[in-house]
Backbone as JSON, one array per atom type, in Angstrom:
{
  "sequence": "MREPARREDRRPYGGRDARDDRGARDRGARDRGARDRGQVAIEFVGTVPLILLLVAAVWECVLIGYAFSLAGNAADEAARAGAVHGGAACDAAAREHIGEAWDLQVVCQESGDIYQAKVRLSIPVLHPALNFGEIDGTGGAALEKEAE",
  "N": [[39.0, -43.09, 60.84], [37.28, -41.6, 57.64], [34.19, -40.17, 57.46], [31.67, -41.44, 55.17], [30.76, -39.39, 52.47], [27.58, -37.44, 52.92], [24.45, -37.66, 51.44], [23.09, -35.53, 50.48], [25.53, -33.52, 49.96], [26.55, -34.6, 47.82], [24.9, -33.48, 45.94], [24.29, -31.29, 43.22], [24.1, -27.44, 43.27], [24.59, -26.86, 46.08], [23.13, -29.01, 47.61], [20.61, -28.84, 46.84], [17.94, -30.29, 45.14], [18.16, -30.47, 41.29], [15.6, -30.94, 40.26], [13.98, -29.26, 42.03], [14.85, -26.68, 41.2], [14.18, -26.43, 38.51], [11.37, -26.48, 38.69], [11.26, -23.76, 40.06], [12.05, -22.28, 38.0], [10.13, -22.53, 35.9], [7.68, -21.4, 37.28], [8.7, -18.96, 37.09], [8.53, -18.06, 34.64], [5.73, -18.62, 33.87], [4.82, -16.55, 35.54], [5.81, -14.29, 34.14], [4.83, -14.52, 31.89], [2.18, -14.08, 32.33], [2.09, -11.45, 32.88], [2.68, -10.4, 30.53], [0.47, -10.75, 29.09], [-1.15, -9.13, 27.28], [0.34, -7.81, 25.4], [0.89, -8.41, 22.95], [-1.7, -7.44, 21.82], [-1.61, -4.97, 22.33], [0.47, -4.12, 20.63], [-0.4, -4.61, 18.22], [-2.71, -3.2, 18.0], [-1.48, -0.56, 17.87], [0.09, -0.59, 15.5], [-1.63, -1.07, 13.67], [-2.99, 1.27, 12.57], [-0.57, 2.7, 11.19], [-0.11, 0.73, 9.25], [-2.35, 1.24, 7.89], [-2.18, 3.63, 6.99], [-0.06, 3.51, 5.31], [-1.14, 1.71, 3.44], [-3.05, 3.24, 2.44], [-1.25, 5.46, 1.24], [-0.11, 4.02, -0.84], [-2.17, 3.31, -2.52], [-2.91, 5.9, -3.2], [-0.67, 6.46, -4.87], [-1.12, 4.67, -7.01], [-3.47, 5.46, -7.93], [-2.98, 8.0, -8.61], [-0.79, 7.32, -10.95], [-2.54, 5.73, -12.68], [-4.28, 7.79, -13.33], [-2.4, 9.29, -15.02], [-1.83, 7.29, -17.18], [-4.76, 7.15, -18.16], [-5.11, 9.86, -19.06], [-3.09, 10.26, -20.95], [-3.81, 8.34, -22.8], [-6.52, 8.82, -23.82], [-5.89, 11.37, -24.77], [-4.4, 10.57, -27.15], [-6.56, 8.68, -28.57], [-8.27, 10.72, -29.01], [-6.96, 12.32, -30.67], [-6.57, 11.07, -32.76], [-8.77, 10.25, -33.9], [-9.95, 12.99, -34.08], [-8.52, 13.68, -36.26], [-9.18, 12.13, -38.22], [-12.0, 12.34, -38.32], [-12.95, 15.06, -37.44], [-13.76, 17.58, -35.13], [-16.13, 17.02, -33.24], [-15.91, 14.32, -33.05], [-13.4, 13.99, -31.91], [-13.95, 14.87, -29.52], [-15.55, 13.18, -28.37], [-14.25, 10.71, -28.62], [-12.39, 10.93, -26.55], [-13.9, 11.21, -24.3], [-15.06, 8.54, -24.29], [-13.81, 6.39, -22.62], [-13.51, 7.01, -20.2], [-14.83, 7.91, -17.1], [-17.51, 9.95, -15.25], [-16.45, 10.88, -12.95], [-14.07, 11.55, -12.99], [-13.71, 14.18, -14.08], [-13.26, 15.37, -16.77], [-11.55, 17.33, -19.14], [-11.51, 18.61, -22.5], [-9.54, 19.64, -25.18], [-9.46, 20.39, -28.55], [-7.6, 20.63, -31.37], [-6.33, 22.09, -34.67], [-3.18, 22.05, -35.95], [-1.23, 23.26, -38.23], [-0.36, 20.49, -39.98], [-0.79, 18.82, -38.19], [-3.06, 17.3, -36.02], [-4.06, 18.32, -32.81], [-4.66, 17.09, -29.56], [-5.57, 17.99, -26.39], [-5.81, 16.88, -22.97], [-7.33, 16.98, -19.83], [-7.42, 15.93, -16.46], [-8.73, 15.39, -13.37], [-6.99, 15.16, -10.42], [-7.17, 12.34, -8.31], [-8.01, 11.74, -4.98], [-7.43, 9.03, -3.0], [-10.11, 8.2, -4.01], [-11.7, 8.59, -7.25], [-13.68, 10.42, -7.04], [-13.18, 12.61, -5.2], [-10.62, 14.76, -5.39], [-7.6, 16.38, -6.15], [-5.72, 19.03, -7.71], [-4.56, 18.78, -11.16], [-4.09, 16.5, -14.04], [-2.59, 16.61, -17.16], [-2.59, 15.65, -20.19], [-1.51, 14.94, -23.74], [-1.93, 14.72, -27.14], [-1.15, 13.7, -30.42], [-1.81, 13.55, -33.96], [-1.24, 12.97, -37.51], [-2.85, 14.95, -39.79], [-5.62, 13.84, -41.8], [-5.48, 13.97, -45.07], [-7.79, 14.71, -47.87], [-8.04, 13.29, -51.03], [-7.35, 15.22, -53.91]],
  "CA": [[38.24, -43.16, 59.47], [36.47, -40.62, 57.31], [32.85, -40.65, 57.07], [31.22, -41.14, 53.81], [29.98, -37.98, 52.44], [26.25, -37.4, 52.88], [23.77, -37.86, 50.07], [22.85, -34.13, 50.4], [26.45, -33.11, 49.76], [26.82, -34.86, 46.48], [24.08, -32.85, 44.84], [24.68, -29.95, 42.64], [23.24, -26.72, 44.18], [24.22, -26.99, 47.51], [22.49, -29.85, 48.17], [19.15, -28.72, 46.53], [17.67, -31.1, 43.84], [17.9, -29.78, 40.38], [14.31, -30.6, 39.81], [13.33, -28.06, 42.72], [15.42, -25.44, 40.56], [13.66, -26.34, 37.39], [10.2, -26.04, 38.97], [11.33, -22.37, 40.0], [12.18, -21.44, 36.65], [8.9, -22.79, 35.16], [6.92, -20.42, 38.01], [8.7, -17.57, 36.85], [8.13, -18.09, 33.24], [4.56, -18.31, 33.81], [4.39, -15.46, 35.96], [6.3, -13.49, 33.3], [3.94, -14.86, 30.5], [0.91, -13.34, 32.86], [2.37, -10.04, 32.86], [3.02, -9.92, 29.1], [-0.7, -11.4, 28.01], [-1.94, -8.16, 26.38], [1.41, -7.09, 24.65], [0.71, -8.53, 21.46], [-2.8, -6.74, 21.41], [-1.59, -3.6, 22.24], [1.3, -3.94, 19.89], [-1.16, -4.76, 16.94], [-3.54, -1.74, 17.71], [-0.68, 0.43, 17.71], [0.63, -0.58, 14.3], [-2.87, -1.02, 12.46], [-3.0, 2.91, 11.98], [0.47, 2.94, 10.58], [-0.35, -0.06, 8.22], [-3.76, 1.56, 6.87], [-1.68, 4.79, 6.43], [1.01, 3.05, 4.16], [-1.87, 1.35, 2.23], [-3.94, 4.59, 1.62], [-0.66, 6.19, 0.36], [0.22, 3.15, -2.04], [-3.31, 3.42, -3.3], [-2.89, 7.25, -3.69], [0.23, 6.59, -5.82], [-1.71, 3.8, -7.91], [-4.55, 6.47, -8.54], [-2.13, 9.07, -9.7], [-0.27, 6.5, -11.92], [-3.85, 5.27, -13.43], [-4.71, 8.99, -13.99], [-1.52, 9.71, -16.14], [-2.24, 6.58, -18.23], [-5.79, 7.71, -18.8], [-4.84, 11.43, -19.68], [-2.32, 10.07, -22.31], [-4.34, 7.52, -23.98], [-7.69, 9.69, -24.01], [-5.6, 12.2, -25.77], [-4.13, 9.87, -28.2], [-7.55, 8.45, -29.27], [-8.89, 12.0, -29.09], [-6.21, 12.89, -31.68], [-6.79, 10.1, -34.16], [-10.32, 10.41, -34.12], [-10.16, 14.21, -34.57], [-7.58, 14.03, -37.4], [-10.07, 11.5, -39.14], [-13.42, 12.86, -38.53], [-13.27, 16.43, -36.78], [-14.02, 18.2, -33.7], [-17.17, 16.41, -32.67], [-15.47, 12.63, -32.92], [-12.24, 14.03, -31.05], [-14.26, 15.05, -27.9], [-16.28, 11.79, -27.87], [-13.32, 9.51, -28.43], [-11.74, 11.3, -25.48], [-14.74, 10.91, -23.23], [-15.31, 7.17, -24.55], [-13.65, 5.56, -21.51], [-13.4, 7.92, -19.01], [-16.2, 8.25, -16.08], [-17.5, 11.21, -15.2], [-15.67, 11.39, -11.59], [-12.46, 12.24, -13.4], [-13.76, 15.48, -14.3], [-12.46, 15.55, -17.94], [-11.69, 18.43, -20.05], [-11.13, 18.17, -23.87], [-9.48, 20.92, -26.04], [-8.96, 19.81, -29.6], [-7.58, 21.91, -32.57], [-5.35, 21.72, -35.62], [-1.8, 23.03, -35.65], [-0.53, 22.84, -39.23], [-0.63, 19.41, -40.71], [-1.17, 17.88, -37.25], [-4.23, 17.41, -35.12], [-3.79, 17.93, -31.46], [-5.94, 17.09, -28.37], [-5.0, 18.29, -25.14], [-6.85, 16.14, -22.09], [-7.02, 17.16, -18.19], [-8.44, 15.09, -15.66], [-8.46, 15.79, -11.83], [-6.01, 14.18, -9.6], [-7.71, 11.72, -7.37], [-7.61, 11.38, -3.52], [-8.27, 7.83, -2.4], [-11.16, 7.88, -4.84], [-11.83, 9.56, -8.19], [-14.94, 11.63, -6.69], [-12.42, 13.29, -4.41], [-9.49, 15.38, -6.16], [-6.82, 17.72, -5.66], [-5.12, 19.46, -8.89], [-5.13, 18.06, -12.31], [-3.19, 15.7, -14.64], [-2.45, 16.9, -18.54], [-2.37, 14.59, -21.51], [-1.41, 15.67, -24.88], [-1.84, 13.36, -28.31], [-1.22, 14.38, -31.89], [-2.06, 12.77, -35.19], [-1.34, 13.72, -38.78], [-4.2, 15.1, -40.46], [-6.0, 12.86, -43.12], [-5.83, 14.97, -46.43], [-8.94, 14.02, -48.72], [-7.7, 13.33, -52.19], [-8.17, 16.38, -54.51]],
  "C": [[37.36, -41.91, 59.06], [35.02, -41.26, 57.13], [32.66, -40.48, 55.7], [30.43, -39.82, 53.51], [28.28, -38.13, 52.37], [25.48, -37.39, 51.62], [23.62, -36.31, 49.57], [24.39, -33.24, 49.66], [26.86, -33.38, 48.44], [25.95, -34.06, 45.48], [24.61, -31.7, 44.53], [23.99, -28.73, 43.77], [23.18, -26.45, 45.28], [23.29, -27.98, 48.14], [20.67, -29.68, 48.14], [19.15, -29.78, 45.32], [17.38, -30.13, 42.54], [16.51, -29.66, 40.09], [13.32, -29.33, 40.62], [13.82, -26.87, 41.83], [14.36, -25.22, 39.14], [12.08, -25.85, 37.63], [10.0, -24.29, 39.37], [11.27, -21.53, 38.91], [10.75, -21.43, 35.91], [7.88, -21.66, 35.77], [7.42, -19.34, 37.64], [8.31, -17.42, 35.53], [6.83, -18.0, 33.34], [4.24, -17.12, 34.62], [4.66, -14.0, 34.56], [5.24, -13.3, 32.3], [2.34, -13.98, 31.22], [1.02, -11.94, 32.85], [2.38, -9.47, 31.35], [1.57, -10.39, 28.56], [-1.27, -10.73, 27.14], [-0.66, -7.73, 25.4], [1.22, -7.27, 23.29], [-0.6, -7.43, 20.87], [-2.47, -5.55, 21.35], [-0.58, -3.15, 21.25], [0.35, -3.74, 18.39], [-2.09, -3.89, 16.79], [-2.78, -0.4, 17.5], [-0.32, 0.39, 16.36], [-0.39, -0.52, 13.28], [-2.91, 0.43, 11.77], [-1.88, 3.07, 11.16], [0.24, 2.23, 9.28], [-1.22, 0.61, 7.14], [-3.23, 2.63, 6.2], [-0.8, 4.37, 5.15], [-0.21, 2.5, 2.85], [-2.43, 2.37, 1.54], [-2.76, 5.29, 0.7], [0.07, 5.4, -0.92], [-0.76, 3.35, -3.06], [-3.32, 4.83, -4.1], [-2.15, 7.01, -5.01], [-0.1, 5.8, -6.88], [-2.69, 4.77, -8.91], [-3.97, 7.4, -9.74], [-1.6, 8.36, -10.85], [-1.45, 6.27, -13.04], [-4.2, 6.85, -14.16], [-4.05, 9.39, -15.17], [-1.84, 8.75, -17.28], [-3.46, 6.8, -18.68], [-5.69, 8.63, -19.64], [-4.16, 11.16, -21.28], [-3.08, 9.34, -23.15], [-5.79, 8.24, -24.36], [-7.18, 10.88, -25.11], [-4.96, 11.86, -27.21], [-5.35, 9.6, -28.99], [-8.14, 9.94, -29.88], [-8.48, 12.53, -30.64], [-6.41, 12.55, -33.17], [-8.06, 10.29, -34.5], [-10.72, 11.85, -34.8], [-9.54, 14.63, -35.99], [-8.33, 13.18, -38.55], [-11.49, 12.13, -39.46], [-14.07, 14.26, -38.09], [-13.35, 16.41, -35.27], [-14.71, 17.31, -32.87], [-16.46, 15.02, -32.34], [-14.11, 12.92, -32.04], [-12.75, 13.96, -29.6], [-14.85, 13.66, -27.54], [-15.37, 10.73, -27.62], [-12.38, 9.74, -27.13], [-12.53, 10.91, -24.17], [-15.04, 9.32, -23.19], [-15.11, 6.23, -23.02], [-13.14, 6.17, -20.35], [-14.63, 8.05, -18.28], [-16.16, 9.52, -15.78], [-17.0, 12.08, -13.75], [-14.34, 11.73, -11.89], [-12.64, 13.72, -13.88], [-12.96, 15.96, -15.31], [-12.88, 16.68, -18.77], [-10.86, 18.21, -21.51], [-10.75, 19.71, -24.56], [-8.64, 20.06, -27.3], [-8.83, 20.93, -30.98], [-6.4, 21.52, -33.72], [-4.38, 22.77, -35.43], [-0.82, 22.51, -37.1], [-1.23, 21.64, -39.73], [-0.8, 18.37, -39.3], [-2.37, 18.48, -36.33], [-3.89, 17.25, -33.58], [-4.72, 17.82, -30.61], [-5.04, 17.03, -27.13], [-6.18, 17.68, -24.0], [-6.36, 16.8, -20.54], [-7.96, 16.57, -17.4], [-7.9, 15.7, -14.39], [-7.48, 14.96, -11.31], [-6.89, 13.5, -8.55], [-7.07, 11.51, -6.17], [-8.34, 10.25, -2.97], [-9.44, 7.45, -3.5], [-11.33, 9.04, -5.71], [-12.85, 10.7, -7.76], [-14.08, 12.7, -5.84], [-10.91, 13.79, -5.22], [-8.72, 16.4, -5.57], [-5.98, 17.94, -7.07], [-5.45, 19.01, -10.19], [-3.67, 17.6, -13.22], [-3.49, 16.09, -16.34], [-2.15, 15.76, -19.23], [-2.66, 15.04, -22.71], [-1.19, 14.4, -25.96], [-2.0, 14.34, -29.54], [-1.29, 13.35, -32.93], [-1.97, 13.73, -36.61], [-2.76, 13.91, -39.48], [-4.36, 14.31, -41.56], [-6.29, 13.92, -44.14], [-6.79, 14.2, -47.39], [-7.78, 14.02, -49.96], [-8.14, 14.35, -53.06], [-8.12, 16.06, -56.11]]
}
C-alpha cells in the first residue's frame, strides 16, 4: 500500500506556504520604497527651473503682444485727435493710456488729406521697465476740413 501524501507535498511552491512568499514580497516592496524615498523631491527640484523658464517665455510673448496692441491703439487715437484738434492733441492722445515705462515716442504729421501718427514703444523684457528693441504702430485719419 501507498502512503498518503504528506501535507507539505500538497502545498504549492515546493512545500512552502503561500503566506511565507507574500511576506517576502512585502518586504521587497518596503525595501524598494525606502531606496526611492527622495525620488519625487529630486524630480520636482529638477523640473521647477524648466517650468519657470516656460512661464517666463509665455509671459514675454504676452508682453510683446500687448505692446503691439498698445502701439496700434495709441497711433489710432493720436491720428483721430490730431485730425480734429492739431499736433498738440495728437501727442497728448497717444500718451493718455501708455505709462512712462514703455518709453513712448510719437510723430504726428499731415500727409495730403490724411493726418498720420506714428508711435514707437520699447519691447519689454519680462517687465516694461526692461526692454530690447522697439515696436512701431501707425494710424491715420481723414483731416477735418472747416466749412468755408
